[in-house]
Amino acid sequence: MNDTITLADDLVLTRIGYGAMQLSGPQAFGPPRDRAEAVRVLRAVVELGITHIDTSDYYGPYVTNEIIREALHPYPEELRIVTKVGFRRGPDGSWDPSPHNLREQVQDNLKRLGLDAIHGVNLRAAGPGSIAESFEQLAELRREGLVHHLGLSNVNAEQIAEARRIAPVVFVQNMYNVVLRDDDALIDELAAEGIGYVPFFPLGGFAPVQSAVLDEIAASLGASVQQVALAWLLRRSPNILLIPGTSSVAHLRDNVAAADLVLPEEAIARLDSL
């Protein structure tokens, strides 16, 4: 069962959401290979009861948000769309930091998604250092009602503390999975504060997770490696929200099925030791 988490008293999200990055072309640049399948994937997201879609205008760029609008607008009442700002895409597909014009970036997301306001916006940091100026821009948009909730992406504990002095941080989105565990302590600290943790690349992203232990456990359970990796993350902490991406309806269904996969204690111990 795909359970839900409630953050900030009113933001209800399924623990397995959907990351829309793969709806665009390779390396999240350009159009998809099969736009019709991308539309089918998004409609299957809703049919499966997923209430959390993670996106950004810099996927494509613009392509992913345009497909989301084509497939799902007008949006189901329970659906929550969360976007990211702080980067632009260069003509060669480069990821270029853009921390200064965030109002324009948020408004561009709203326009392409067909929204007057959005449930969540993550500030994607370019690296260590102060994010106060950028986060203050988003805090102003929250006060104006264009954004309901704010989050952070690719940040450390110091940046999170700095942002929380400006406005509430509802979720943090960092790279984390069963074999990349730098944020172990941070996840526990955020859980104690009631802040959601959204691991991006929960399956490894452009370099998929590979492990002989994962292979063995998956084979013993009759599950896929991806399902085992997702099930471990769900068990890791109650504040974790997953956004695995795919451009296939079949893979989407497999990902959601991870919510029902029970990991034996022996398997959990082996995965914890990776």
CSV table of C-alpha atoms in Angstrom, one decimal:
chain,number,residue,atom,x,y,z
A,1,MET,CA,0.0,0.0,0.0
A,2,ASN,CA,1.3,3.4,-1.0
A,3,ASP,CA,1.0,5.2,2.3
A,4,THR,CA,1.0,9.0,2.8
A,5,ILE,CA,2.9,11.6,4.8
A,6,THR,CA,1.4,14.8,5.9
A,7,LEU,CA,3.9,17.7,6.1
A,8,ALA,CA,3.3,21.2,7.4
A,9,ASP,CA,-0.2,20.1,8.6
A,10,ASP,CA,-1.8,20.3,5.1
A,11,LEU,CA,0.6,18.8,2.5
A,12,VAL,CA,-0.4,15.2,2.0
A,13,LEU,CA,1.9,13.2,-0.2
A,14,THR,CA,2.1,9.5,-1.1
A,15,ARG,CA,5.4,8.0,0.0
A,16,ILE,CA,6.1,6.8,-3.5
A,17,GLY,CA,5.7,9.7,-5.8
A,18,TYR,CA,6.8,10.2,-9.4
A,19,GLY,CA,9.9,12.1,-10.7
A,20,ALA,CA,9.1,13.5,-14.1
A,21,MET,CA,12.7,14.1,-15.3
A,22,GLN,CA,12.7,11.1,-17.6
A,23,LEU,CA,9.7,12.4,-19.6
A,24,SER,CA,12.2,14.6,-21.5
A,25,GLY,CA,15.0,13.4,-23.7
A,26,PRO,CA,18.3,11.7,-22.7
A,27,GLN,CA,20.1,13.5,-19.8
A,28,ALA,CA,16.8,15.4,-19.3
A,29,PHE,CA,17.4,17.4,-22.5
A,30,GLY,CA,15.2,17.7,-25.6
A,31,PRO,CA,11.9,16.0,-26.4
A,32,PRO,CA,11.1,12.4,-25.3
A,33,ARG,CA,11.5,9.5,-27.7
A,34,ASP,CA,7.8,8.7,-27.3
A,35,ARG,CA,5.6,11.6,-26.3
A,36,ALA,CA,2.4,9.5,-26.4
A,37,GLU,CA,4.0,7.1,-23.9
A,38,ALA,CA,5.0,10.0,-21.7
A,39,VAL,CA,1.4,11.1,-21.6
A,40,ARG,CA,0.3,7.5,-20.7
A,41,VAL,CA,2.8,7.4,-17.9
A,42,LEU,CA,1.4,10.5,-16.3
A,43,ARG,CA,-2.1,9.4,-16.6
A,44,ALA,CA,-1.1,6.1,-15.0
A,45,VAL,CA,0.5,8.0,-12.1
A,46,VAL,CA,-2.9,9.5,-11.3
A,47,GLU,CA,-4.7,6.1,-11.8
A,48,LEU,CA,-2.3,4.5,-9.3
A,49,GLY,CA,-3.2,7.0,-6.7
A,50,ILE,CA,0.1,8.9,-6.6
A,51,THR,CA,-0.3,12.4,-5.3
A,52,HIS,CA,3.3,13.8,-5.6
A,53,ILE,CA,4.8,14.7,-8.9
A,54,ASP,CA,8.3,16.2,-8.9
A,55,THR,CA,9.3,18.3,-11.9
A,56,SER,CA,11.2,21.4,-13.2
A,57,ASP,CA,11.1,23.7,-16.1
A,58,TYR,CA,14.8,22.9,-16.7
A,59,TYR,CA,13.8,19.3,-17.7
A,60,GLY,CA,13.8,19.6,-21.4
A,61,PRO,CA,13.9,22.5,-20.8
A,62,TYR,CA,10.2,23.2,-20.6
A,63,VAL,CA,9.3,19.8,-22.2
A,64,THR,CA,8.4,18.0,-19.1
A,65,ASN,CA,6.1,20.6,-17.7
A,66,GLU,CA,4.3,21.0,-21.0
A,67,ILE,CA,3.7,17.2,-21.1
A,68,ILE,CA,2.4,17.3,-17.6
A,69,ARG,CA,-0.1,20.0,-18.5
A,70,GLU,CA,-1.1,18.1,-21.7
A,71,ALA,CA,-1.7,14.9,-19.9
A,72,LEU,CA,-3.3,16.0,-16.6
A,73,HIS,CA,-4.7,19.5,-16.8
A,74,PRO,CA,-7.2,20.2,-15.2
A,75,TYR,CA,-5.4,18.5,-12.3
A,76,PRO,CA,-7.0,16.1,-9.9
A,77,GLU,CA,-7.8,17.9,-6.6
A,78,GLU,CA,-5.5,15.7,-4.5
A,79,LEU,CA,-2.5,16.0,-6.9
A,80,ARG,CA,0.5,18.0,-5.6
A,81,ILE,CA,3.1,19.2,-8.0
A,82,VAL,CA,6.5,20.3,-6.7
A,83,THR,CA,9.0,22.0,-8.9
A,84,LYS,CA,12.7,23.2,-8.7
A,85,VAL,CA,14.4,26.4,-9.5
A,86,GLY,CA,17.9,27.8,-9.4
A,87,PHE,CA,19.3,26.4,-12.6
A,88,ARG,CA,18.9,27.0,-16.4
A,89,ARG,CA,19.8,24.7,-19.3
A,90,GLY,CA,22.3,25.9,-21.8
A,91,PRO,CA,21.9,25.3,-25.6
A,92,ASP,CA,24.3,22.4,-25.3
A,93,GLY,CA,22.4,20.8,-22.4
A,94,SER,CA,24.6,22.2,-19.7
A,95,TRP,CA,23.2,22.8,-16.2
A,96,ASP,CA,23.9,26.5,-15.5
A,97,PRO,CA,23.3,28.0,-12.0
A,98,SER,CA,20.8,30.7,-12.0
A,99,PRO,CA,20.1,31.9,-8.5
A,100,HIS,CA,19.0,35.5,-9.0
A,101,ASN,CA,15.9,35.6,-11.1
A,102,LEU,CA,13.8,33.1,-9.2
A,103,ARG,CA,10.5,35.0,-9.5
A,104,GLU,CA,10.7,34.7,-13.3
A,105,GLN,CA,11.6,31.0,-13.0
A,106,VAL,CA,8.6,30.3,-10.7
A,107,GLN,CA,6.3,32.2,-13.0
A,108,ASP,CA,7.6,30.3,-16.0
A,109,ASN,CA,6.8,27.0,-14.2
A,110,LEU,CA,3.3,28.2,-13.3
A,111,LYS,CA,2.6,29.3,-16.9
A,112,ARG,CA,3.7,26.0,-18.5
A,113,LEU,CA,1.9,24.0,-15.9
A,114,GLY,CA,-1.2,26.1,-16.2
A,115,LEU,CA,-1.3,27.0,-12.5
A,116,ASP,CA,-2.0,30.1,-10.6
A,117,ALA,CA,0.0,28.8,-7.6
A,118,ILE,CA,2.1,25.7,-6.9
A,119,HIS,CA,2.1,23.4,-3.9
A,120,GLY,CA,5.9,23.3,-3.6
A,121,VAL,CA,9.1,24.8,-4.9
A,122,ASN,CA,12.6,23.5,-4.2
A,123,LEU,CA,15.6,25.8,-4.4
A,124,ARG,CA,18.4,23.9,-6.1
A,125,ALA,CA,21.7,25.0,-4.6
A,126,ALA,CA,24.8,25.0,-6.8
A,127,GLY,CA,27.1,23.9,-4.0
A,128,PRO,CA,28.2,25.0,-0.5
A,129,GLY,CA,27.8,28.6,0.5
A,130,SER,CA,25.1,31.0,1.5
A,131,ILE,CA,21.7,30.5,-0.1
A,132,ALA,CA,20.0,33.3,1.9
A,133,GLU,CA,19.5,35.8,-1.0
A,134,SER,CA,17.9,33.1,-3.2
A,135,PHE,CA,15.7,31.7,-0.5
A,136,GLU,CA,14.5,35.1,0.5
A,137,GLN,CA,13.2,35.5,-3.1
A,138,LEU,CA,11.1,32.3,-2.7
A,139,ALA,CA,10.0,33.3,0.8
A,140,GLU,CA,8.5,36.5,-0.8
A,141,LEU,CA,6.6,34.4,-3.4
A,142,ARG,CA,5.3,32.3,-0.6
A,143,ARG,CA,4.0,35.4,1.2
A,144,GLU,CA,2.3,36.4,-2.0
A,145,GLY,CA,0.6,33.1,-2.3
A,146,LEU,CA,2.2,32.0,-5.5
A,147,VAL,CA,4.0,29.1,-3.7
A,148,HIS,CA,2.4,27.2,-0.8
A,149,HIS,CA,5.5,25.4,0.6
A,150,LEU,CA,9.3,25.7,0.2
A,151,GLY,CA,12.0,23.1,0.0
A,152,LEU,CA,15.7,22.8,-0.7
A,153,SER,CA,17.7,20.6,-3.0
A,154,ASN,CA,21.4,19.6,-3.1
A,155,VAL,CA,22.1,21.3,0.3
A,156,ASN,CA,24.0,20.6,3.5
A,157,ALA,CA,23.0,21.1,7.1
A,158,GLU,CA,24.3,24.6,7.4
A,159,GLN,CA,22.3,25.7,4.3
A,160,ILE,CA,19.2,24.1,5.7
A,161,ALA,CA,19.6,26.0,9.0
A,162,GLU,CA,20.2,29.3,7.2
A,163,ALA,CA,17.0,28.8,5.1
A,164,ARG,CA,14.9,27.9,8.1
A,165,ARG,CA,15.8,31.2,9.7
A,166,ILE,CA,14.1,32.9,6.7
A,167,ALA,CA,11.0,30.7,6.1
A,168,PRO,CA,9.8,27.2,6.9
A,169,VAL,CA,11.5,24.4,5.0
A,170,VAL,CA,9.0,21.5,4.4
A,171,PHE,CA,11.2,19.1,2.5
A,172,VAL,CA,14.9,18.5,1.5
A,173,GLN,CA,15.8,16.8,-1.7
A,174,ASN,CA,19.4,15.4,-1.8
A,175,MET,CA,21.1,12.5,-3.5
A,176,TYR,CA,20.7,9.3,-1.4
A,177,ASN,CA,20.2,5.6,-2.0
A,178,VAL,CA,21.1,2.2,-0.6
A,179,VAL,CA,24.8,2.6,-1.6
A,180,LEU,CA,25.2,6.4,-1.3
A,181,ARG,CA,24.5,7.2,2.3
A,182,ASP,CA,26.3,10.5,3.1
A,183,ASP,CA,23.0,12.0,4.5
A,184,ASP,CA,22.3,9.3,7.1
A,185,ALA,CA,22.6,11.7,10.1
A,186,LEU,CA,20.8,14.5,8.3
A,187,ILE,CA,17.8,12.3,7.5
A,188,ASP,CA,17.4,11.5,11.2
A,189,GLU,CA,17.7,15.1,12.2
A,190,LEU,CA,15.1,16.2,9.7
A,191,ALA,CA,12.7,13.4,10.8
A,192,ALA,CA,12.9,14.7,14.3
A,193,GLU,CA,11.9,18.2,13.0
A,194,GLY,CA,9.0,16.9,10.9
A,195,ILE,CA,10.8,17.8,7.6
A,196,GLY,CA,10.4,15.4,4.7
A,197,TYR,CA,13.4,14.0,2.9
A,198,VAL,CA,13.2,13.3,-0.8
A,199,PRO,CA,16.1,11.3,-2.1
A,200,PHE,CA,16.8,12.1,-5.8
A,201,PHE,CA,18.3,9.3,-7.9
A,202,PRO,CA,16.9,6.7,-5.4
A,203,LEU,CA,17.9,4.1,-8.0
A,204,GLY,CA,21.1,5.8,-9.0
A,205,GLY,CA,19.9,8.1,-11.8
A,206,PHE,CA,22.2,8.2,-14.8
A,207,ALA,CA,24.4,5.6,-13.1
A,208,PRO,CA,22.0,2.9,-11.9
A,209,VAL,CA,22.7,1.3,-8.5
A,210,GLN,CA,24.7,-2.0,-8.9
A,211,SER,CA,25.4,-4.4,-6.1
A,212,ALA,CA,25.8,-8.2,-5.9
A,213,VAL,CA,24.0,-8.1,-2.6
A,214,LEU,CA,21.0,-6.3,-4.1
A,215,ASP,CA,21.0,-8.9,-7.0
A,216,GLU,CA,21.0,-11.8,-4.5
A,217,ILE,CA,18.3,-10.4,-2.3
A,218,ALA,CA,16.1,-9.5,-5.3
A,219,ALA,CA,16.4,-13.0,-6.7
A,220,SER,CA,15.5,-14.6,-3.3
A,221,LEU,CA,12.4,-12.4,-3.0
A,222,GLY,CA,11.3,-12.7,-6.7
A,223,ALA,CA,11.5,-9.0,-7.0
A,224,SER,CA,13.5,-6.6,-9.1
A,225,VAL,CA,16.7,-4.8,-7.8
A,226,GLN,CA,14.8,-1.5,-8.1
A,227,GLN,CA,12.0,-2.7,-6.0
A,228,VAL,CA,14.4,-3.9,-3.2
A,229,ALA,CA,16.3,-0.6,-3.3
A,230,LEU,CA,13.0,1.4,-3.0
A,231,ALA,CA,11.6,-0.8,-0.3
A,232,TRP,CA,14.8,-0.3,1.7
A,233,LEU,CA,14.4,3.4,1.4
A,234,LEU,CA,10.8,3.3,2.6
A,235,ARG,CA,11.9,1.4,5.7
A,236,ARG,CA,15.0,3.6,6.3
A,237,SER,CA,13.0,6.5,7.9
A,238,PRO,CA,9.3,7.5,8.1
A,239,ASN,CA,10.0,11.0,6.6
A,240,ILE,CA,11.4,9.6,3.3
A,241,LEU,CA,9.4,10.4,0.2
A,242,LEU,CA,10.4,8.7,-3.0
A,243,ILE,CA,10.3,10.1,-6.5
A,244,PRO,CA,11.6,7.3,-8.8
A,245,GLY,CA,11.4,8.3,-12.5
A,246,THR,CA,10.6,6.3,-15.5
A,247,SER,CA,9.3,6.8,-19.1
A,248,SER,CA,7.5,3.4,-19.0
A,249,VAL,CA,4.1,2.5,-17.6
A,250,ALA,CA,5.3,-1.0,-16.8
A,251,HIS,CA,8.3,0.3,-14.8
A,252,LEU,CA,6.0,2.8,-13.1
A,253,ARG,CA,3.8,0.0,-11.8
A,254,ASP,CA,6.8,-2.0,-10.7
A,255,ASN,CA,8.1,1.0,-8.7
A,256,VAL,CA,4.8,1.5,-6.9
A,257,ALA,CA,4.7,-2.3,-6.1
A,258,ALA,CA,7.8,-1.7,-3.9
A,259,ALA,CA,5.5,-0.3,-1.3
A,260,ASP,CA,4.1,-3.8,-0.7
A,261,LEU,CA,7.5,-5.6,-0.7
A,262,VAL,CA,8.4,-6.9,2.8
A,263,LEU,CA,12.2,-7.2,3.4
A,264,PRO,CA,13.2,-10.0,5.8
A,265,GLU,CA,15.4,-8.9,8.7
A,266,GLU,CA,18.4,-10.7,7.3
A,267,ALA,CA,18.0,-8.9,4.0
A,268,ILE,CA,17.7,-5.5,5.8
A,269,ALA,CA,20.9,-6.2,7.8
A,270,ARG,CA,22.8,-7.0,4.6
A,271,LEU,CA,21.5,-3.9,2.9
A,272,ASP,CA,22.3,-1.7,5.9
A,273,SER,CA,25.9,-2.9,5.8
A,274,LEU,CA,26.4,-1.8,2.1
